[in-house]
Structures are given as C-alpha cells and as structure tokens.
Amino acid sequence: METTKLILAALAILSAPPAFAADTARGDAGVKEASELCVVSGETAVLACRTDSDLVFAVCADAGGALRLAIRRAGQPDILLPKNKGDGTVGTGWVPYSGGGGSYARFRSGKLDYVAYSGIGRGWEQAGLSEVDAD
C-alpha cells in the first residue's frame, strides 16, 4: 500500500474500545465542529478531529454499529463515505502493542481510500486521516 498523503490531527477519542480509551485527550481543537458532522439521526462520533490544515473529519457510528466517514474541507462539499450503507467498502481493525494500541477504519472510494486512525502509547497520542492508493 503506497501512502500518497498523510494528514496528522490532534487526538480526540470520544468513544473507543476499552483497551485504549482515555479519560482526557490532548489537542481537542475542532472536536465539537467535527462531531457535528455526525448529523444523521442516531449517529455518534467515534473519532473527531481537526487537522493542522483546518480539515475536520469524524468517524460516525449508527445504533447498529455501521460506520460512516464525514470530511469537511473549507470551500469544498463534504465527503461522506460509504456512498451506500452496507456496501462492503468499510474495513476496521486494531493493533495492540506493548504500552498501548491503535485502531483504524478504512473507507474505500474509487481509486483512493481514506484511513481514519487513532493510537496511544507510552507518552504519546495521535490521530489522523490518511489518503492512500486503493491498490
């Protein structure tokens, strides 16, 4: 998998597997604005961030656990993935390691995929959004 662009963001875990949920998160700028991207009835923001380039994104979950990615770039229409709920274009995973762990959700979109991720370890926390070549 070739990474074409990496966008780092401040960490704001609003809901996560208990293995690495935190009571507080550093760098919560834009969390409220990003969380508001989860406007569909019954959705909850699982991960919400503002990047250094003022892009905001949120991974939203509905009551049934289906995930959706919402991305807002200033002056551009919002990107909402997947286009059709339940079309098999969302993959998730988590990686445990000594002193922490990480999780990700990958959203397929034609020739480009978006991977939202968060991780925490000894002395660091990070979340972000990567755009990767779908191949």
CSV table of N, CA and C in Angstrom, one decimal:
chain,number,residue,atom,x,y,z
A,1,MET,N,0.9,-1.2,0.0
A,1,MET,CA,0.0,0.0,0.0
A,1,MET,C,0.9,1.2,0.0
A,2,GLU,N,0.7,2.1,-1.0
A,2,GLU,CA,1.5,3.3,-1.1
A,2,GLU,C,0.8,4.5,-0.5
A,3,THR,N,1.4,5.1,0.5
A,3,THR,CA,0.7,6.3,1.1
A,3,THR,C,1.0,7.5,0.2
A,4,THR,N,-0.1,8.1,-0.2
A,4,THR,CA,0.0,9.3,-1.1
A,4,THR,C,0.0,10.6,-0.3
A,5,LYS,N,-0.7,10.6,0.8
A,5,LYS,CA,-0.8,11.8,1.6
A,5,LYS,C,-1.1,11.4,3.0
A,6,LEU,N,-0.5,12.0,4.0
A,6,LEU,CA,-0.7,11.8,5.4
A,6,LEU,C,-1.1,13.1,6.0
A,7,ILE,N,-2.3,13.1,6.7
A,7,ILE,CA,-2.8,14.3,7.3
A,7,ILE,C,-2.8,14.0,8.8
A,8,LEU,N,-2.0,14.6,9.6
A,8,LEU,CA,-2.0,14.4,11.1
A,8,LEU,C,-3.0,15.3,11.8
A,9,ALA,N,-3.5,14.8,12.8
A,9,ALA,CA,-4.6,15.6,13.5
A,9,ALA,C,-4.4,15.5,15.0
A,10,ALA,N,-5.0,16.4,15.7
A,10,ALA,CA,-5.0,16.4,17.2
A,10,ALA,C,-5.9,15.2,17.6
A,11,LEU,N,-5.6,14.6,18.6
A,11,LEU,CA,-6.3,13.4,19.1
A,11,LEU,C,-7.5,13.8,19.9
A,12,ALA,N,-8.7,13.2,19.6
A,12,ALA,CA,-9.9,13.4,20.3
A,12,ALA,C,-10.7,12.1,20.3
A,13,ILE,N,-10.5,11.2,21.2
A,13,ILE,CA,-11.2,9.9,21.2
A,13,ILE,C,-12.5,10.2,22.0
A,14,LEU,N,-13.6,10.1,21.3
A,14,LEU,CA,-14.9,10.3,22.0
A,14,LEU,C,-15.5,8.9,22.5
A,15,SER,N,-15.2,7.9,21.7
A,15,SER,CA,-15.6,6.5,22.1
A,15,SER,C,-14.6,5.6,21.4
A,16,ALA,N,-14.1,4.6,22.2
A,16,ALA,CA,-13.1,3.7,21.6
A,16,ALA,C,-13.2,2.4,22.4
A,17,PRO,N,-12.6,1.4,21.8
A,17,PRO,CA,-12.6,0.1,22.6
A,17,PRO,C,-11.9,0.3,23.9
A,18,PRO,N,-12.3,-0.3,25.0
A,18,PRO,CA,-11.8,-0.1,26.3
A,18,PRO,C,-10.3,-0.3,26.4
A,19,ALA,N,-9.6,-1.0,25.5
A,19,ALA,CA,-8.2,-1.2,25.6
A,19,ALA,C,-7.4,0.1,25.6
A,20,PHE,N,-7.9,1.1,25.0
A,20,PHE,CA,-7.1,2.3,25.0
A,20,PHE,C,-8.0,3.6,25.1
A,21,ALA,N,-9.2,3.5,25.6
A,21,ALA,CA,-10.0,4.7,25.9
A,21,ALA,C,-9.3,5.5,26.9
A,22,ALA,N,-9.4,6.8,26.8
A,22,ALA,CA,-8.7,7.7,27.8
A,22,ALA,C,-9.8,8.6,28.4
A,23,ASP,N,-9.5,9.0,29.7
A,23,ASP,CA,-10.4,10.0,30.3
A,23,ASP,C,-10.3,11.4,29.7
A,24,THR,N,-9.1,11.7,29.4
A,24,THR,CA,-8.8,13.0,28.8
A,24,THR,C,-8.0,12.8,27.5
A,25,ALA,N,-8.1,13.8,26.6
A,25,ALA,CA,-7.3,13.7,25.4
A,25,ALA,C,-6.7,15.1,25.1
A,26,ARG,N,-5.5,15.0,24.7
A,26,ARG,CA,-4.8,16.3,24.3
A,26,ARG,C,-5.2,16.8,23.0
A,27,GLY,N,-5.1,18.1,22.8
A,27,GLY,CA,-5.4,18.7,21.5
A,27,GLY,C,-6.8,18.5,21.0
A,28,ASP,N,-7.8,19.0,21.7
A,28,ASP,CA,-9.2,18.7,21.3
A,28,ASP,C,-9.8,19.8,20.5
A,29,ALA,N,-8.9,20.6,19.8
A,29,ALA,CA,-9.4,21.7,18.9
A,29,ALA,C,-10.2,21.1,17.8
A,30,GLY,N,-11.4,21.7,17.6
A,30,GLY,CA,-12.2,21.2,16.5
A,30,GLY,C,-13.1,20.0,16.8
A,31,VAL,N,-13.0,19.4,18.0
A,31,VAL,CA,-13.8,18.2,18.2
A,31,VAL,C,-15.3,18.5,18.1
A,32,LYS,N,-15.7,19.6,18.7
A,32,LYS,CA,-17.2,19.9,18.6
A,32,LYS,C,-17.6,20.1,17.2
A,33,GLU,N,-16.9,20.8,16.4
A,33,GLU,CA,-17.2,21.1,15.0
A,33,GLU,C,-17.2,19.7,14.2
A,34,ALA,N,-16.2,18.9,14.4
A,34,ALA,CA,-16.1,17.7,13.7
A,34,ALA,C,-17.2,16.7,14.1
A,35,SER,N,-17.5,16.7,15.4
A,35,SER,CA,-18.6,15.8,15.9
A,35,SER,C,-19.9,16.2,15.3
A,36,GLU,N,-20.1,17.4,14.9
A,36,GLU,CA,-21.4,17.9,14.3
A,36,GLU,C,-21.5,17.3,12.9
A,37,LEU,N,-20.5,16.8,12.3
A,37,LEU,CA,-20.6,16.1,11.0
A,37,LEU,C,-21.4,14.8,11.1
A,38,CYS,N,-21.6,14.3,12.3
A,38,CYS,CA,-22.4,13.1,12.5
A,38,CYS,C,-23.9,13.5,12.8
A,39,VAL,N,-24.4,14.1,11.8
A,39,VAL,CA,-25.8,14.7,11.9
A,39,VAL,C,-26.9,13.7,11.6
A,40,VAL,N,-26.6,12.6,11.0
A,40,VAL,CA,-27.7,11.6,10.7
A,40,VAL,C,-28.3,11.1,12.0
A,41,SER,N,-29.6,11.0,12.1
A,41,SER,CA,-30.3,10.6,13.3
A,41,SER,C,-29.7,9.3,13.9
A,42,GLY,N,-29.4,9.4,15.1
A,42,GLY,CA,-28.9,8.2,15.8
A,42,GLY,C,-27.4,7.9,15.7
A,43,GLU,N,-26.6,8.8,15.0
A,43,GLU,CA,-25.2,8.6,14.9
A,43,GLU,C,-24.4,9.2,16.1
A,44,THR,N,-23.3,8.6,16.4
A,44,THR,CA,-22.4,9.1,17.4
A,44,THR,C,-21.0,9.3,16.9
A,45,ALA,N,-20.3,10.3,17.2
A,45,ALA,CA,-18.9,10.5,16.8
A,45,ALA,C,-18.1,9.5,17.5
A,46,VAL,N,-17.4,8.6,16.8
A,46,VAL,CA,-16.4,7.7,17.4
A,46,VAL,C,-15.0,8.3,17.5
A,47,LEU,N,-14.7,9.1,16.5
A,47,LEU,CA,-13.4,9.8,16.4
A,47,LEU,C,-13.7,11.1,15.7
A,48,ALA,N,-13.2,12.2,16.3
A,48,ALA,CA,-13.5,13.5,15.7
A,48,ALA,C,-12.2,14.4,15.8
A,49,CYS,N,-11.8,15.0,14.7
A,49,CYS,CA,-10.5,15.7,14.7
A,49,CYS,C,-10.6,17.0,13.8
A,50,ARG,N,-9.7,17.9,14.1
A,50,ARG,CA,-9.3,19.0,13.2
A,50,ARG,C,-7.8,18.9,13.0
A,51,THR,N,-7.5,18.9,11.7
A,51,THR,CA,-6.1,18.8,11.3
A,51,THR,C,-5.4,20.1,11.3
A,52,ASP,N,-4.1,20.1,11.2
A,52,ASP,CA,-3.3,21.4,11.1
A,52,ASP,C,-3.7,22.2,9.9
A,53,SER,N,-4.2,21.6,8.9
A,53,SER,CA,-4.6,22.3,7.7
A,53,SER,C,-6.1,22.7,7.7
A,54,ASP,N,-6.7,22.7,8.9
A,54,ASP,CA,-8.1,23.0,9.1
A,54,ASP,C,-9.1,22.1,8.4
A,55,LEU,N,-8.8,21.0,8.1
A,55,LEU,CA,-9.7,19.9,7.6
A,55,LEU,C,-10.3,19.3,8.9
A,56,VAL,N,-11.6,19.1,8.9
A,56,VAL,CA,-12.2,18.4,10.0
A,56,VAL,C,-12.8,17.1,9.5
A,57,PHE,N,-12.8,16.1,10.3
A,57,PHE,CA,-13.4,14.8,10.0
A,57,PHE,C,-13.9,14.1,11.2
A,58,ALA,N,-14.8,13.2,10.9
A,58,ALA,CA,-15.4,12.4,12.0
A,58,ALA,C,-15.7,11.0,11.5
A,59,VAL,N,-15.5,10.0,12.3
A,59,VAL,CA,-16.0,8.7,12.0
A,59,VAL,C,-17.2,8.6,12.9
A,60,CYS,N,-18.4,8.3,12.2
A,60,CYS,CA,-19.7,8.3,12.9
A,60,CYS,C,-20.2,6.8,12.9
A,61,ALA,N,-20.9,6.5,14.0
A,61,ALA,CA,-21.4,5.1,14.1
A,61,ALA,C,-22.9,5.2,14.4
A,62,ASP,N,-23.7,4.4,13.7
A,62,ASP,CA,-25.2,4.4,14.0
A,62,ASP,C,-25.5,3.4,15.1
A,63,ALA,N,-26.7,3.3,15.5
A,63,ALA,CA,-27.1,2.4,16.6
A,63,ALA,C,-26.7,1.0,16.3
A,64,GLY,N,-26.7,0.6,15.0
A,64,GLY,CA,-26.3,-0.8,14.6
A,64,GLY,C,-24.9,-1.0,14.5
A,65,GLY,N,-24.0,0.0,14.7
A,65,GLY,CA,-22.6,-0.1,14.6
A,65,GLY,C,-22.0,0.1,13.2
A,66,ALA,N,-22.8,0.5,12.3
A,66,ALA,CA,-22.3,0.8,10.9
A,66,ALA,C,-21.6,2.1,11.0
A,67,LEU,N,-20.4,2.2,10.3
A,67,LEU,CA,-19.5,3.3,10.3
A,67,LEU,C,-19.7,4.2,9.1
A,68,ARG,N,-19.5,5.5,9.3
A,68,ARG,CA,-19.5,6.4,8.1
A,68,ARG,C,-18.4,7.4,8.4
A,69,LEU,N,-17.7,7.9,7.3
A,69,LEU,CA,-16.7,8.9,7.5
A,69,LEU,C,-17.2,10.2,6.9
A,70,ALA,N,-17.1,11.3,7.6
A,70,ALA,CA,-17.5,12.6,7.1
A,70,ALA,C,-16.3,13.5,7.2
A,71,ILE,N,-16.0,14.2,6.0
A,71,ILE,CA,-14.8,15.0,5.9
A,71,ILE,C,-15.3,16.4,5.4
A,72,ARG,N,-14.8,17.5,6.0
A,72,ARG,CA,-15.1,18.8,5.6
A,72,ARG,C,-13.9,19.6,5.4
A,73,ARG,N,-13.7,20.1,4.1
A,73,ARG,CA,-12.6,21.0,3.8
A,73,ARG,C,-13.2,22.3,3.5
A,74,ALA,N,-12.6,23.4,3.9
A,74,ALA,CA,-13.1,24.7,3.7
A,74,ALA,C,-13.3,25.0,2.2
A,75,GLY,N,-14.5,25.5,1.9
A,75,GLY,CA,-14.8,25.8,0.5
A,75,GLY,C,-15.1,24.7,-0.4
A,76,GLN,N,-15.2,23.5,0.1
A,76,GLN,CA,-15.5,22.3,-0.7
A,76,GLN,C,-16.7,21.5,-0.2
A,77,PRO,N,-17.4,20.8,-1.0
A,77,PRO,CA,-18.5,20.0,-0.5
A,77,PRO,C,-18.0,18.9,0.5
A,78,ASP,N,-18.8,18.5,1.5
A,78,ASP,CA,-18.4,17.5,2.4
A,78,ASP,C,-18.3,16.2,1.7
A,79,ILE,N,-17.3,15.3,2.1
A,79,ILE,CA,-17.2,14.0,1.6
A,79,ILE,C,-17.8,13.1,2.6
A,80,LEU,N,-18.7,12.2,2.2
A,80,LEU,CA,-19.4,11.2,3.1
A,80,LEU,C,-19.2,9.9,2.5
A,81,LEU,N,-18.6,9.0,3.3
A,81,LEU,CA,-18.3,7.6,2.9
A,81,LEU,C,-18.8,6.6,3.9
A,82,PRO,N,-19.3,5.5,3.6
A,82,PRO,CA,-19.5,5.0,2.2
A,82,PRO,C,-20.7,5.7,1.6
A,83,LYS,N,-20.7,5.7,0.2
A,83,LYS,CA,-21.8,6.3,-0.5
A,83,LYS,C,-23.1,5.6,-0.2
A,84,ASN,N,-23.1,4.2,-0.1
A,84,ASN,CA,-24.3,3.4,0.1
A,84,ASN,C,-24.0,2.6,1.4
A,85,LYS,N,-24.8,2.7,2.4
A,85,LYS,CA,-24.7,2.0,3.6
A,85,LYS,C,-24.7,0.5,3.4
A,86,GLY,N,-23.7,-0.2,4.0
A,86,GLY,CA,-23.7,-1.7,3.9
A,86,GLY,C,-23.1,-2.2,2.6
A,87,ASP,N,-22.4,-1.4,1.8
A,87,ASP,CA,-21.9,-1.8,0.5
A,87,ASP,C,-20.5,-2.5,0.6
A,88,GLY,N,-20.0,-2.8,1.8
A,88,GLY,CA,-18.8,-3.5,2.0
A,88,GLY,C,-17.5,-2.8,1.7
A,89,THR,N,-17.6,-1.4,1.7
A,89,THR,CA,-16.4,-0.6,1.4
A,89,THR,C,-15.8,-0.1,2.7
A,90,VAL,N,-16.2,-0.6,3.9
A,90,VAL,CA,-15.6,-0.1,5.1
A,90,VAL,C,-14.9,-1.3,5.8
A,91,GLY,N,-13.6,-1.1,6.2
A,91,GLY,CA,-12.9,-2.2,6.9
A,91,GLY,C,-12.4,-1.5,8.2
A,92,THR,N,-12.3,-2.3,9.3
A,92,THR,CA,-11.8,-1.8,10.5
A,92,THR,C,-10.8,-2.8,11.1
A,93,GLY,N,-10.0,-2.3,12.0
A,93,GLY,CA,-9.0,-3.2,12.7
A,93,GLY,C,-8.4,-2.5,13.9
A,94,TRP,N,-7.7,-3.2,14.7
A,94,TRP,CA,-6.9,-2.6,15.8
A,94,TRP,C,-5.6,-3.4,16.0
A,95,VAL,N,-4.7,-2.7,16.5
A,95,VAL,CA,-3.3,-3.2,16.7
A,95,VAL,C,-2.9,-3.0,18.1
A,96,PRO,N,-2.9,-4.1,18.9
A,96,PRO,CA,-2.4,-4.0,20.3
A,96,PRO,C,-0.8,-4.1,20.3
A,97,TYR,N,-0.2,-3.3,21.1
A,97,TYR,CA,1.3,-3.5,21.3
A,97,TYR,C,1.6,-3.1,22.7
A,98,SER,N,2.8,-3.3,23.1
A,98,SER,CA,3.3,-3.1,24.4
A,98,SER,C,3.1,-1.6,24.8
A,99,GLY,N,2.4,-1.3,25.8
A,99,GLY,CA,2.2,0.0,26.3
A,99,GLY,C,1.2,0.8,25.6
A,100,GLY,N,0.3,0.2,24.7
A,100,GLY,CA,-0.7,1.0,24.0
A,100,GLY,C,-1.4,0.2,23.0
A,101,GLY,N,-1.9,0.9,22.0
A,101,GLY,CA,-2.6,0.2,20.9
A,101,GLY,C,-3.1,1.3,19.9
A,102,GLY,N,-3.7,0.8,18.8
A,102,GLY,CA,-4.2,1.7,17.8
A,102,GLY,C,-5.4,1.1,17.1
A,103,SER,N,-6.3,1.9,16.5
A,103,SER,CA,-7.4,1.3,15.8
A,103,SER,C,-7.5,2.2,14.5
A,104,TYR,N,-8.2,1.6,13.5
A,104,TYR,CA,-8.4,2.3,12.2
A,104,TYR,C,-9.7,1.9,11.6
A,105,ALA,N,-10.2,2.7,10.7
A,105,ALA,CA,-11.3,2.4,9.9
A,105,ALA,C,-10.9,2.9,8.5
A,106,ARG,N,-11.0,2.0,7.5
A,106,ARG,CA,-10.7,2.3,6.1
A,106,ARG,C,-11.9,2.4,5.3
A,107,PHE,N,-12.1,3.5,4.6
A,107,PHE,CA,-13.2,3.7,3.7
A,107,PHE,C,-12.8,3.8,2.3
A,108,ARG,N,-13.3,2.8,1.5
A,108,ARG,CA,-13.0,2.8,0.0
A,108,ARG,C,-13.7,3.8,-0.7
A,109,SER,N,-13.0,4.5,-1.7
A,109,SER,CA,-13.7,5.5,-2.5
A,109,SER,C,-13.0,5.5,-3.9
A,110,GLY,N,-13.4,4.6,-4.8
A,110,GLY,CA,-12.8,4.5,-6.1
A,110,GLY,C,-11.3,4.2,-6.0
A,111,LYS,N,-10.4,5.0,-6.6
A,111,LYS,CA,-9.0,4.7,-6.6
A,111,LYS,C,-8.3,5.3,-5.4
A,112,LEU,N,-9.0,5.9,-4.5
A,112,LEU,CA,-8.4,6.5,-3.3
A,112,LEU,C,-9.2,6.0,-2.1
A,113,ASP,N,-8.5,5.5,-1.0
A,113,ASP,CA,-9.1,5.1,0.2
A,113,ASP,C,-8.7,6.2,1.3
A,114,TYR,N,-9.6,6.3,2.3
A,114,TYR,CA,-9.4,7.1,3.4
A,114,TYR,C,-9.2,6.3,4.7
A,115,VAL,N,-8.2,6.4,5.4
A,115,VAL,CA,-8.0,5.6,6.6
A,115,VAL,C,-7.9,6.6,7.8
A,116,ALA,N,-9.0,6.5,8.7
A,116,ALA,CA,-9.0,7.3,9.9
A,116,ALA,C,-8.4,6.4,11.0
A,117,TYR,N,-7.5,7.0,11.8
A,117,TYR,CA,-6.8,6.2,12.8
A,117,TYR,C,-6.6,6.9,14.1
A,118,SER,N,-6.4,6.2,15.2
A,118,SER,CA,-6.0,6.8,16.4
A,118,SER,C,-5.2,5.7,17.2
A,119,GLY,N,-4.3,6.3,18.0
A,119,GLY,CA,-3.4,5.4,18.7
A,119,GLY,C,-2.9,6.1,20.0
A,120,ILE,N,-2.5,5.3,20.9
A,120,ILE,CA,-2.0,5.8,22.2
A,120,ILE,C,-0.9,4.9,22.7
A,121,GLY,N,0.2,5.4,23.2
A,121,GLY,CA,1.3,4.6,23.7
A,121,GLY,C,1.9,5.3,24.9
A,122,ARG,N,3.0,4.9,25.3
A,122,ARG,CA,3.7,5.5,26.5
A,122,ARG,C,4.2,6.9,26.1
A,123,GLY,N,3.5,7.9,26.6
A,123,GLY,CA,3.9,9.2,26.4
A,123,GLY,C,3.5,9.9,25.0
A,124,TRP,N,2.6,9.2,24.3
A,124,TRP,CA,2.2,9.9,23.0
A,124,TRP,C,0.7,9.5,22.7
A,125,GLU,N,0.1,10.3,22.0
A,125,GLU,CA,-1.3,10.1,21.4
A,125,GLU,C,-1.3,10.6,20.0
A,126,GLN,N,-2.0,10.0,19.1
A,126,GLN,CA,-2.0,10.5,17.8
A,126,GLN,C,-3.3,10.1,17.1
A,127,ALA,N,-3.8,10.9,16.3
A,127,ALA,CA,-5.0,10.5,15.4
A,127,ALA,C,-4.8,11.3,14.1
A,128,GLY,N,-5.5,10.8,13.1
A,128,GLY,CA,-5.4,11.4,11.8
A,128,GLY,C,-6.1,10.7,10.7
A,129,LEU,N,-5.9,11.2,9.5
A,129,LEU,CA,-6.6,10.7,8.4
A,129,LEU,C,-5.6,10.6,7.3
A,130,SER,N,-5.5,9.4,6.7
A,130,SER,CA,-4.5,9.2,5.6
A,130,SER,C,-5.3,8.9,4.3
A,131,GLU,N,-4.9,9.5,3.2
A,131,GLU,CA,-5.4,9.2,1.9
A,131,GLU,C,-4.4,8.2,1.3
A,132,VAL,N,-4.9,7.0,0.8
A,132,VAL,CA,-4.0,6.0,0.3
A,132,VAL,C,-4.5,5.5,-1.0
A,133,ASP,N,-3.6,5.0,-1.8
A,133,ASP,CA,-3.9,4.4,-3.1
A,133,ASP,C,-4.7,3.1,-2.8
A,134,ALA,N,-5.8,2.9,-3.4
A,134,ALA,CA,-6.7,1.8,-3.2
A,134,ALA,C,-6.0,0.5,-3.5
A,135,ASP,N,-5.0,0.5,-4.4
A,135,ASP,CA,-4.3,-0.7,-4.8
A,135,ASP,C,-3.3,-1.1,-3.8
